[in-house]
Amino acid sequence: MSSVRTEKEAATTLEDALKPTKSRDADGEAVVRAFKGGATEDSAPAAETIDGFHLVIDALKLNDIDTIFGLPGIPITDLTRMAQAEGLRVISFRHEQHAGNAAAAAGFLTQKPGICLTVSAPGFLNGLTALANATTNCFPMILISGSSEREIVDLQQGDYEEMDQLAIAKPLAKAAFRVLHAEDIGVGVARAIRAAVSGRPGGVYLDLPAKLFPQAMDAEAGRNSLIKVVDPAPRQIPAQDAVARALDLLKSAARPLIILGKGAAYAQADADIRALVEKTGIPYLPMAMAKGLLPDTHEQSAAAARSYVLPASDVVLLIGARLNWLLSNGKGKTWGGKSPKQWGAQKFIQVDISPQEADSNVRIDAPVVGDIGSCVSAMLAGLGTNWPRPPAEWLAAIAERKSKNIAKMAQTLAKNPTPMNFHSALNVVRDVIKANPDAILVNEGANALDFTRSIVDMYKPRKRLDVGTWGVMGIGMGFSIAAAVVSGEQVIAVEGDSAFGFCGMEVETICRYGLPVCVVILNNNGVYRGDEVNLAGGRDPAPLVFVKDARYEKLMEAFGGVGVHVTTPDALRKAMEDAIRSRRPTLVNAVIDEGAGTESGRITSLNPTAKKA
Ligand code: ADP
Ligand code: TZD
């Protein structure tokens, strides 16, 4: 085994591990990373060495990772400092879950794994929710957590923040690795990157014990041990016969439909996806985070006729969308089935990178397995020159429903009730996004989510980030911070007041880094709505109700941002326009009718106890 792990060099306690003895050469350069070791005091001058801290940093940099989202503490405090000193952007959060959410969103937006860095046990667990959520959403991220001393952890002898983190992360991550020796850091980081972005992307856990960081090894050997990952997310070309089968089925359709999911947004194959939709002339539905892949105002969008097209369609082409609960698992009333378990009459084509996704809910007649870019371009190539337009009756039936529903929505949006409601407030957000199509919209809540999704049109790909596959609350500020950091664009976060509560403290982070984030809280005094009463008649408020008329905007003011309290659409519009003009961190507390909203929003039916007498 290499001299790196001689008794002399290896830190024997956590305290030792935290006290690296650094030395600099004459110009303060090259040996900045050098550690005493590799030579005894009376031997020849030590060869240049490199420690674990810098190997981790160099491994990340070598792979074009330029940002770390994290929260410092034992044993990774020095890692955050040194990473910043070495030119990485380190965004330091107030709670690891939001750092993890930021890493996940960065991964979705850039196709590079977002990095979240945490301390051991509790910090790791705080980050783990985000890691599990990233895996569920197929977003690439790497949760790097420091961990305590292996010998003590494994014997359960009671170390500081003792926990077998690797074992706990495994079932919630796409992959999980631990690095024990400095010379393996390069491999560990490379494996984590490959696992996160290849195939179906997901969350990866990388366990770095405290003792690893101050381990020193010969600098040249260290540099040679690092790996620049070649082609981390290799194209996966679909089989020609699978493509032909899919196109034959699509051609045979009388009532075809395309559904675009967030996998399609992630794939960054925007031009080809648009070409496929337009060349086939097939109506399409965007899932929430696929909105804007084609502008929501596109004439082929069937979003305003969703409840008509799903059951009526006969062949459905899914591109990067799973038939999970968000699509009623491909069966039941939504799809024309008579009972919740009954399948509709559709035949499905599913384009997905995961070979195991097909048939997970209903029969997939034509799976096309490969990366979306390659699959869609193969399908485009196979369309030929005389692809038939979908039957005119189908298009006309959709157009009729669409225009009826759009007219109805326009009427609702034109109203200006007092107090404001979701519609009159979101009508403003709709205008603001239309005028600022590059802005990234982050969205969470129940009603605040559902109404924003249906009212606010998106015009460009990957401009909408939301609660995703789990419908998880608390992603708002982490996603907003990541969006602002990786894109530099204005971010608008439309938040339910409950949703905001899960992550509100991160407005300090937004202020600290001066990020152009405008948070709009649709404040109806509670979870879903704010007008419930305690059924027992006691003094405690009902479980879903918050402090009335809470002044959330003061939270932003507390950290130097702009806080605005608004009760009218005009005031909301002005506050949002000011925020965009100034690019200052802004929180608009938009007070809406506390009776507005329904339990769980659009998914009331999933509530086992929601049936009201
Ligand atoms: P939505 O919630 O928008 O319906 P899902 O998260 O359910 O979308 O589905 C996304 C799907 O996209 C996943 O099944 C995932 O395997 C797939 N996917 C992600 N990236 C790619 C890619 N580059 N190529 C092909 N499929 C992908
Ligand atoms: N906890 C977590 C982590 N995720 C969840 N989804 C929930 C709890 C349950 N939940 C929802 O599904 S939506 C929601 C909760 C608590 C909040 C809804 O209230 P809101 O939005 O104020 O954010 P609206 O607009 O008032 O409905």
XYZ file of C-alpha atoms and ligand atoms in Angstrom:
667
model
C 0.000 0.000 0.000
C 1.327 3.462 -0.721
C 3.109 5.603 1.786
C 0.084 7.809 1.817
C -1.342 5.770 4.605
C 1.631 5.341 6.895
C 0.924 5.821 10.580
C 2.724 9.104 10.542
C 0.540 10.607 7.872
C -2.822 9.190 8.574
C -4.777 11.347 10.965
C -5.757 9.204 13.910
C -8.495 11.366 15.343
C -11.060 13.655 13.866
C -9.206 16.547 15.422
C -6.048 15.549 13.600
C -8.046 15.194 10.484
C -9.148 18.768 10.762
C -5.655 20.170 11.194
C -3.792 19.723 7.962
C -0.348 21.258 8.000
C -0.145 23.159 4.797
C 2.997 24.629 3.305
C 3.646 26.978 0.470
C 6.573 27.283 -1.876
C 8.434 30.503 -2.444
C 5.795 31.978 -4.760
C 2.951 30.587 -2.744
C 1.926 28.527 -5.749
C 2.271 24.839 -6.619
C 2.739 23.528 -3.102
C -0.238 25.356 -1.673
C -1.645 21.867 -1.521
C 1.385 20.261 -0.025
C 1.159 18.484 3.284
C 3.939 17.431 5.542
C 4.413 13.751 5.108
C 5.970 11.219 2.841
C 9.256 11.991 4.560
C 10.417 12.071 8.119
C 11.833 15.265 9.519
C 15.453 14.272 9.193
C 15.154 12.775 5.729
C 15.514 14.500 2.373
C 13.020 17.292 1.558
C 9.528 15.931 1.078
C 8.364 15.429 -2.456
C 5.474 17.620 -3.463
C 2.331 16.068 -2.108
C -1.351 16.661 -2.592
C -4.075 16.052 -0.053
C -7.564 14.646 -0.264
C -9.194 18.065 -0.086
C -7.455 19.180 -3.244
C -7.858 15.908 -5.044
C -11.625 16.209 -4.582
C -11.582 19.796 -5.815
C -9.326 18.982 -8.759
C -11.411 15.951 -9.695
C -14.530 18.105 -9.829
C -12.828 20.893 -11.752
C -11.318 18.451 -14.203
C -14.872 17.405 -15.010
C -16.046 20.971 -15.608
C -17.954 21.198 -12.377
C -17.839 24.828 -11.377
C -20.344 25.151 -8.527
C -20.914 23.495 -5.176
C -24.156 23.963 -3.256
C -23.630 23.119 0.370
C -23.442 23.875 4.035
C -20.115 23.789 5.905
C -19.203 22.050 9.156
C -17.109 19.103 10.351
C -15.514 17.538 8.354
C -16.010 19.549 5.166
C -15.476 23.122 6.343
C -12.023 23.356 4.841
C -13.255 21.749 1.662
C -15.734 24.602 1.157
C -13.046 27.211 1.843
C -10.470 25.581 -0.370
C -12.969 24.990 -3.160
C -13.762 28.687 -3.169
C -10.056 29.522 -3.059
C -9.509 27.233 -6.030
C -12.108 29.031 -8.127
C -15.211 26.922 -7.664
C -18.374 28.854 -6.892
C -19.529 27.789 -3.449
C -23.118 28.641 -2.622
C -23.614 28.192 1.064
C -27.148 27.501 2.278
C -29.023 27.674 5.573
C -30.305 24.099 5.377
C -28.942 21.175 3.378
C -32.262 20.190 1.856
C -32.276 23.394 -0.129
C -28.656 23.006 -1.139
C -29.615 19.543 -2.367
C -32.623 20.851 -4.221
C -30.410 23.466 -5.818
C -27.971 20.787 -6.936
C -30.824 18.768 -8.443
C -32.218 21.750 -10.335
C -28.752 22.672 -11.572
C -28.423 19.106 -12.835
C -31.734 19.305 -14.666
C -30.870 22.627 -16.264
C -27.296 21.841 -17.323
C -27.066 18.046 -17.788
C -24.050 18.177 -15.492
C -24.498 16.624 -12.059
C -25.279 19.288 -9.479
C -23.093 18.949 -6.403
C -24.444 19.186 -2.876
C -21.906 19.099 -0.067
C -22.936 18.361 3.515
C -21.573 17.377 6.897
C -22.158 13.943 8.356
C -25.282 12.320 9.844
C -27.851 15.132 10.303
C -26.503 17.239 7.442
C -26.393 14.142 5.262
C -29.976 13.261 6.189
C -31.124 16.795 5.451
C -29.565 16.503 2.020
C -30.931 13.011 1.473
C -34.508 14.186 0.909
C -33.266 16.211 -2.024
C -31.192 13.289 -3.289
C -34.178 10.962 -3.184
C -36.302 13.586 -4.888
C -33.661 14.027 -7.595
C -33.593 10.279 -8.208
C -37.381 10.222 -8.403
C -37.346 13.060 -10.904
C -34.448 11.637 -12.946
C -32.295 14.709 -12.243
C -28.542 14.176 -12.057
C -26.948 15.265 -8.797
C -24.230 14.075 -6.450
C -24.645 14.378 -2.720
C -21.168 14.478 -1.223
C -21.224 14.081 2.534
C -18.393 13.974 4.953
C -18.674 11.065 7.344
C -17.259 10.009 10.655
C -14.524 7.536 11.422
C -15.236 4.191 9.796
C -13.826 2.023 12.549
C -15.985 3.740 15.149
C -19.061 3.853 12.946
C -18.780 0.192 12.016
C -18.340 -0.880 15.639
C -21.079 1.561 16.638
C -18.887 2.996 19.331
C -20.469 6.414 19.326
C -18.490 8.808 17.148
C -19.391 12.438 16.592
C -22.306 12.326 14.140
C -22.001 8.596 13.749
C -24.049 7.044 10.993
C -23.644 4.388 8.315
C -24.488 6.915 5.650
C -23.616 4.750 2.668
C -26.089 2.056 3.691
C -28.820 4.600 4.278
C -28.265 6.392 0.977
C -28.199 3.241 -1.161
C -31.911 2.557 -1.547
C -32.657 6.210 -2.229
C -29.932 6.880 -4.740
C -29.232 5.628 -8.221
C -25.778 4.651 -6.959
C -23.704 5.164 -3.823
C -19.942 5.041 -3.360
C -17.423 5.562 -0.590
C -13.789 6.571 -1.020
C -11.345 5.585 1.709
C -7.997 6.451 0.166
C -6.727 9.570 -1.516
C -5.565 7.648 -4.571
C -9.154 6.509 -5.187
C -10.739 9.959 -5.214
C -10.420 10.269 -8.970
C -12.192 6.983 -9.533
C -14.849 7.795 -6.925
C -15.712 11.135 -8.495
C -15.658 9.677 -12.005
C -17.978 6.846 -11.020
C -20.332 9.284 -9.322
C -20.462 11.509 -12.401
C -21.086 8.606 -14.777
C -23.761 7.143 -12.558
C -25.538 10.492 -12.229
C -25.776 11.418 -15.911
C -25.609 8.225 -17.953
C -28.745 6.324 -18.883
C -31.652 7.518 -16.765
C -30.169 10.359 -14.730
C -30.476 10.304 -10.969
C -29.057 11.141 -7.595
C -25.735 9.638 -6.541
C -24.268 9.554 -3.070
C -20.533 9.920 -2.502
C -19.319 9.229 1.033
C -16.062 10.920 1.979
C -14.874 10.059 5.501
C -13.142 12.789 7.487
C -9.856 10.943 7.401
C -9.730 11.058 3.642
C -9.356 14.811 3.375
C -5.933 15.309 4.973
C -4.446 12.162 3.474
C -1.474 13.140 1.382
C 0.045 11.437 -1.593
C 2.673 12.257 -4.154
C 1.316 15.155 -6.135
C 2.122 13.756 -9.539
C 0.672 10.377 -8.731
C -2.351 12.201 -7.344
C -2.847 14.196 -10.505
C -2.443 11.053 -12.573
C -5.089 9.307 -10.520
C -7.770 11.789 -11.554
C -10.118 10.942 -14.394
C -11.691 13.292 -16.856
C -14.769 11.340 -17.708
C -15.011 10.801 -21.441
C -18.539 10.925 -22.812
C -20.314 10.693 -19.427
C -23.798 10.440 -20.944
C -23.206 8.468 -24.130
C -25.826 8.623 -26.813
C -27.965 5.537 -26.871
C -29.088 4.927 -30.407
C -32.469 3.220 -30.729
C -32.813 0.071 -32.773
C -34.036 0.735 -36.326
C -36.803 -1.840 -36.052
C -38.075 -0.220 -32.860
C -38.234 3.129 -34.621
C -39.982 1.610 -37.635
C -42.506 -0.144 -35.380
C -43.238 3.112 -33.615
C -43.686 5.060 -36.831
C -45.963 2.405 -38.331
C -48.178 2.583 -35.279
C -48.183 6.369 -35.272
C -49.086 6.459 -38.950
C -52.031 4.151 -38.393
C -53.584 6.461 -35.798
C -56.909 8.172 -36.271
C -56.545 10.264 -33.130
C -52.834 10.536 -32.358
C -51.408 12.457 -29.434
C -47.873 13.304 -28.324
C -47.076 13.759 -24.632
C -43.857 15.557 -23.768
C -42.436 15.021 -20.290
C -39.621 16.569 -18.327
C -37.253 13.943 -19.750
C -37.816 15.622 -23.100
C -36.993 18.995 -21.562
C -33.888 17.557 -19.905
C -32.642 16.015 -23.149
C -32.001 19.402 -24.798
C -33.174 18.120 -28.161
C -35.476 21.092 -28.514
C -35.256 21.711 -32.252
C -35.787 18.063 -33.213
C -38.674 17.634 -30.802
C -40.347 20.696 -32.240
C -39.693 19.432 -35.764
C -41.223 16.045 -34.947
C -44.337 17.658 -33.535
C -44.684 20.083 -36.428
C -43.847 17.655 -39.239
C -46.327 15.084 -38.019
C -48.933 17.747 -37.231
C -49.927 15.722 -34.182
C -51.472 17.573 -31.221
C -49.310 17.473 -28.116
C -49.639 17.851 -24.358
C -46.730 19.145 -22.308
C -46.296 17.799 -18.802
C -45.676 20.604 -16.317
C -41.917 20.878 -16.710
C -42.097 20.315 -20.459
C -44.132 23.482 -20.844
C -42.301 25.871 -23.149
C -40.485 23.100 -25.028
C -42.734 24.407 -27.737
C -44.361 27.717 -26.797
C -47.573 27.064 -24.877
C -49.328 29.259 -27.424
C -48.414 26.808 -30.225
C -51.435 25.917 -32.305
C -50.785 22.197 -31.866
C -50.833 22.418 -28.069
C -53.807 20.461 -26.777
C -53.238 21.555 -23.171
C -56.510 23.466 -23.074
C -58.337 20.318 -24.203
C -56.495 17.848 -21.961
C -59.510 16.122 -20.506
C -60.853 15.573 -24.018
C -57.723 14.377 -25.791
C -56.536 11.833 -23.226
C -59.585 9.547 -23.307
C -60.289 10.203 -26.986
C -56.804 9.509 -28.342
C -56.063 6.153 -29.980
C -52.270 6.237 -30.306
C -50.137 8.111 -27.816
C -46.462 8.872 -28.274
C -44.810 9.454 -24.899
C -41.490 11.277 -25.061
C -39.670 11.405 -21.728
C -42.832 11.020 -19.664
C -43.691 8.088 -17.415
C -47.213 6.762 -17.152
C -47.187 7.366 -13.403
C -49.827 8.976 -11.200
C -49.427 12.276 -13.014
C -50.930 10.539 -16.050
C -53.361 8.456 -13.989
C -51.085 5.445 -14.557
C -52.316 5.243 -18.135
C -55.721 3.913 -17.171
C -59.101 4.667 -15.626
C -61.501 7.451 -16.475
C -58.766 9.840 -17.593
C -58.030 7.446 -20.451
C -61.579 6.380 -21.160
C -61.551 3.269 -18.948
C -64.840 2.617 -17.177
C -63.330 1.796 -13.798
C -60.165 3.111 -12.125
C -58.215 -0.013 -13.086
C -59.573 -0.408 -16.590
C -57.313 0.455 -19.500
C -58.457 2.800 -22.197
C -58.371 1.911 -25.880
C -55.035 3.588 -26.560
C -51.922 2.061 -27.981
C -48.731 3.561 -26.616
C -45.349 4.364 -28.089
C -42.841 5.222 -25.380
C -39.532 6.908 -26.025
C -37.368 6.536 -22.949
C -33.773 5.878 -22.046
C -34.723 3.303 -19.459
C -35.283 -0.138 -21.011
C -37.350 -1.107 -17.976
C -39.862 1.697 -18.148
C -42.145 0.160 -20.781
C -45.113 -1.883 -19.514
C -44.765 -0.518 -15.989
C -48.436 0.445 -15.938
C -50.121 -0.573 -19.161
C -48.980 -2.281 -22.341
C -46.489 -0.323 -24.404
C -46.983 -1.455 -27.974
C -43.916 0.245 -29.334
C -41.107 0.986 -26.901
C -38.273 3.032 -28.349
C -35.319 2.768 -26.027
C -32.558 5.293 -26.357
C -31.711 8.863 -25.573
C -34.377 11.274 -26.654
C -32.088 13.201 -28.996
C -31.167 10.040 -30.919
C -34.682 8.591 -30.826
C -36.380 11.736 -32.032
C -33.862 12.307 -34.795
C -34.262 8.677 -35.924
C -38.022 9.130 -35.960
C -37.700 12.380 -37.884
C -35.520 10.650 -40.444
C -38.122 7.893 -40.779
C -41.053 10.238 -41.371
C -40.281 10.545 -45.058
C -41.781 13.235 -47.201
C -45.408 12.220 -47.311
C -46.310 11.781 -43.673
C -50.096 12.051 -43.480
C -51.611 14.860 -41.438
C -53.798 13.573 -38.607
C -57.456 13.275 -39.658
C -59.150 16.675 -39.884
C -62.050 15.618 -37.623
C -59.626 14.936 -34.786
C -57.903 18.291 -35.145
C -61.218 20.104 -35.460
C -62.665 18.428 -32.372
C -59.621 19.476 -30.360
C -59.640 23.007 -31.756
C -63.280 23.406 -30.806
C -62.718 22.345 -27.167
C -59.590 24.391 -26.977
C -61.143 27.627 -28.125
C -64.127 27.127 -25.840
C -61.885 26.541 -22.810
C -59.504 29.350 -23.681
C -62.428 31.767 -24.004
C -63.782 30.601 -20.659
C -60.393 31.090 -19.018
C -60.032 34.558 -20.589
C -63.343 35.532 -19.027
C -62.242 34.323 -15.612
C -58.899 36.069 -15.921
C -60.564 39.352 -16.866
C -62.375 39.522 -13.550
C -60.944 41.691 -10.823
C -62.500 40.515 -7.576
C -61.786 41.921 -4.125
C -59.974 40.321 -2.418
C -57.664 39.057 -5.154
C -57.898 35.376 -5.997
C -55.560 32.904 -7.683
C -56.807 33.860 -11.124
C -56.542 37.609 -10.861
C -53.072 37.367 -9.298
C -51.833 34.792 -11.794
C -53.153 36.829 -14.693
C -50.436 39.306 -13.736
C -47.762 36.595 -13.547
C -48.934 35.393 -16.955
C -48.373 38.849 -18.453
C -45.025 39.262 -16.732
C -43.717 35.936 -18.067
C -45.028 36.763 -21.534
C -43.057 40.003 -21.428
C -39.997 38.222 -19.979
C -39.903 34.807 -21.660
C -36.329 34.152 -20.562
C -37.270 34.356 -16.901
C -37.314 31.020 -15.087
C -40.532 30.233 -13.256
C -40.291 28.161 -10.092
C -43.611 26.957 -8.751
C -44.889 25.125 -5.698
C -47.983 24.831 -3.543
C -51.222 23.008 -4.225
C -53.664 25.459 -5.775
C -50.757 27.840 -6.342
C -49.173 25.074 -8.411
C -52.203 23.898 -10.338
C -53.470 27.328 -11.277
C -50.032 28.617 -12.238
C -49.433 25.587 -14.429
C -52.676 26.085 -16.311
C -52.733 29.906 -16.432
C -49.119 30.942 -16.992
C -47.879 30.169 -20.507
C -44.215 29.314 -20.993
C -42.433 30.222 -24.184
C -39.028 28.594 -23.979
C -37.641 25.203 -22.924
C -36.548 24.492 -19.332
C -38.017 27.695 -17.976
C -40.352 25.982 -15.554
C -39.202 24.141 -12.433
C -41.723 22.716 -10.029
C -42.635 20.102 -7.424
C -42.084 17.294 -9.929
C -42.922 13.640 -9.612
C -43.426 13.601 -5.857
C -45.315 16.871 -5.600
C -42.904 17.802 -2.842
C -43.132 21.094 -0.974
C -39.982 23.039 -0.185
C -38.171 23.003 -3.526
C -38.946 26.651 -4.194
C -35.978 28.543 -2.835
C -33.364 25.887 -3.629
C -34.565 25.621 -7.230
C -34.713 29.422 -7.503
C -31.171 29.844 -6.252
C -29.854 27.197 -8.644
C -31.762 28.671 -11.568
C -30.358 32.136 -10.896
C -26.841 30.825 -10.329
C -26.573 28.598 -13.398
C -28.482 30.773 -15.850
C -28.004 34.329 -14.627
C -31.613 34.896 -15.670
C -34.366 36.502 -13.643
C -36.200 33.956 -11.515
C -39.831 34.257 -10.494
C -40.952 31.879 -7.753
C -44.705 31.529 -7.381
C -45.267 29.989 -3.987
C -48.184 28.940 -1.851
C -47.753 30.365 1.646
C -47.412 26.863 3.057
C -44.921 25.829 0.389
C -42.806 28.894 1.081
C -42.662 27.998 4.756
C -40.654 24.867 3.966
C -37.761 26.855 2.558
C -38.347 30.510 3.464
C -35.133 30.982 5.407
C -33.202 30.671 2.177
C -34.233 34.217 1.284
C -31.161 35.101 3.330
C -29.090 33.052 0.868
C -30.780 34.838 -2.020
C -29.898 38.205 -0.456
C -26.364 37.153 0.489
C -25.538 36.251 -3.103
C -27.592 39.118 -4.528
C -29.588 36.837 -6.812
C -32.290 38.148 -9.151
C -35.108 36.193 -7.554
C -38.610 37.585 -7.175
C -40.670 35.451 -4.814
C -44.421 35.877 -5.119
C -46.322 34.318 -2.232
C -49.969 33.692 -2.988
C -50.966 34.159 0.608
C -54.308 32.698 1.619
C -53.406 32.185 5.279
C -52.972 28.443 5.254
C -52.382 25.081 3.657
C -54.720 24.966 0.625
C -56.838 27.785 2.117
C -57.030 29.703 5.349
C -60.629 29.768 6.427
C -61.022 26.511 8.319
C -62.015 26.430 11.967
C -61.091 24.058 14.766
C -63.808 21.405 14.659
C -63.594 21.010 18.439
C -64.178 24.720 18.880
C -61.044 25.082 21.027
C -58.515 27.914 20.969
C -55.977 26.166 18.790
C -56.310 27.060 15.130
C -57.369 24.366 12.646
C -54.405 22.239 11.467
C -54.366 23.850 8.045
C -54.522 27.462 9.179
C -51.612 29.866 9.718
C -51.250 33.217 11.450
C -53.632 35.521 9.632
C -52.216 38.314 7.528
C -48.615 37.207 8.063
C -46.124 39.766 6.738
C -43.792 37.452 4.818
C -42.272 40.394 2.965
C -40.544 41.493 6.158
C -38.452 38.336 6.039
C -36.890 39.564 2.813
C -36.451 43.054 4.237
C -34.659 41.587 7.248
C -31.789 40.580 4.978
C -31.654 43.687 2.838
C -33.952 42.618 0.025
C -37.118 44.324 -1.141
C -40.372 43.352 0.537
C -43.729 44.384 -0.882
C -47.201 43.772 0.518
C -49.864 43.836 -2.201
C -53.599 43.322 -2.277
C -54.419 44.216 -5.883
C -53.296 42.977 -9.303
C -52.021 46.462 -10.188
C -49.787 46.564 -7.141
C -48.599 43.023 -7.835
C -47.750 43.972 -11.416
C -45.778 47.008 -10.318
C -43.883 45.049 -7.668
C -42.914 42.324 -10.145
C -41.915 44.800 -12.822
C -39.785 46.710 -10.312
C -38.120 43.472 -9.226
C -37.275 42.548 -12.801
C -36.002 46.026 -13.582
C -33.802 46.189 -10.479
C -32.841 42.482 -10.365
C -32.880 42.861 -6.586
C -34.026 40.024 -4.343
C -37.706 40.746 -3.848
C -40.532 39.114 -1.957
C -44.056 40.075 -2.907
C -46.603 39.054 -0.313
C -49.690 38.842 -2.520
C -52.695 38.612 -0.249
C -55.499 36.601 -1.789
C -58.921 35.482 -0.625
C -58.412 33.039 2.244
C -61.397 31.073 0.990
C -59.762 30.601 -2.425
C -58.494 27.148 -3.180
C -59.590 23.565 -2.756
C -58.170 20.834 -0.604
C -55.008 19.474 -2.264
C -55.808 21.519 -5.365
C -56.505 19.371 -8.406
C -55.727 16.095 -6.631
C -58.390 16.205 -3.920
C -59.419 12.721 -4.971
C -56.119 11.283 -3.692
C -57.050 12.352 -0.159
C -58.390 9.271 1.640
C -60.275 11.357 4.198
C -61.213 14.263 2.024
C -64.795 13.193 1.358
C -66.802 15.889 3.047
C -70.226 15.096 4.523
P -43.073 13.933 -16.380
O -43.212 14.004 -14.882
O -42.802 15.249 -16.992
O -44.207 13.197 -16.992
P -41.229 11.829 -15.895
O -40.254 12.297 -14.867
O -42.326 10.962 -15.434
O -41.758 13.086 -16.697
O -40.453 11.042 -17.018
C -39.195 11.398 -17.440
C -38.669 10.221 -18.226
O -37.671 10.699 -19.108
C -38.031 9.135 -17.372
O -38.671 7.904 -17.609
C -36.580 9.105 -17.828
O -36.055 7.797 -17.918
C -36.659 9.723 -19.190
N -35.450 10.412 -19.607
C -34.746 11.332 -18.919
N -33.734 11.786 -19.667
C -33.794 11.150 -20.836
C -33.027 11.184 -22.034
N -31.981 11.993 -22.172
N -33.389 10.387 -23.029
C -34.447 9.543 -22.911
N -35.224 9.487 -21.833
C -34.889 10.268 -20.800
N -44.954 17.949 2.975
C -44.191 17.830 1.867
C -42.706 17.751 1.990
N -44.736 17.803 0.667
C -46.087 17.852 0.534
N -46.576 17.793 -0.698
C -46.914 18.015 1.659
C -46.291 18.048 2.871
C -48.437 18.112 1.583
N -48.817 19.338 0.870
C -49.168 19.328 -0.442
O -49.207 18.347 -1.184
S -49.491 20.905 -0.979
C -49.181 21.583 0.530
C -48.835 20.594 1.434
C -48.490 20.882 2.858
C -49.267 23.047 0.751
C -50.438 23.700 0.080
O -50.629 24.992 0.574
P -49.967 26.248 -0.090
O -50.682 26.345 -1.479
O -50.268 27.409 0.780
O -48.546 26.025 -0.366
P -52.215 26.713 -1.819
O -52.104 27.529 -3.022
O -52.784 27.485 -0.655
O -52.962 25.458 -2.054
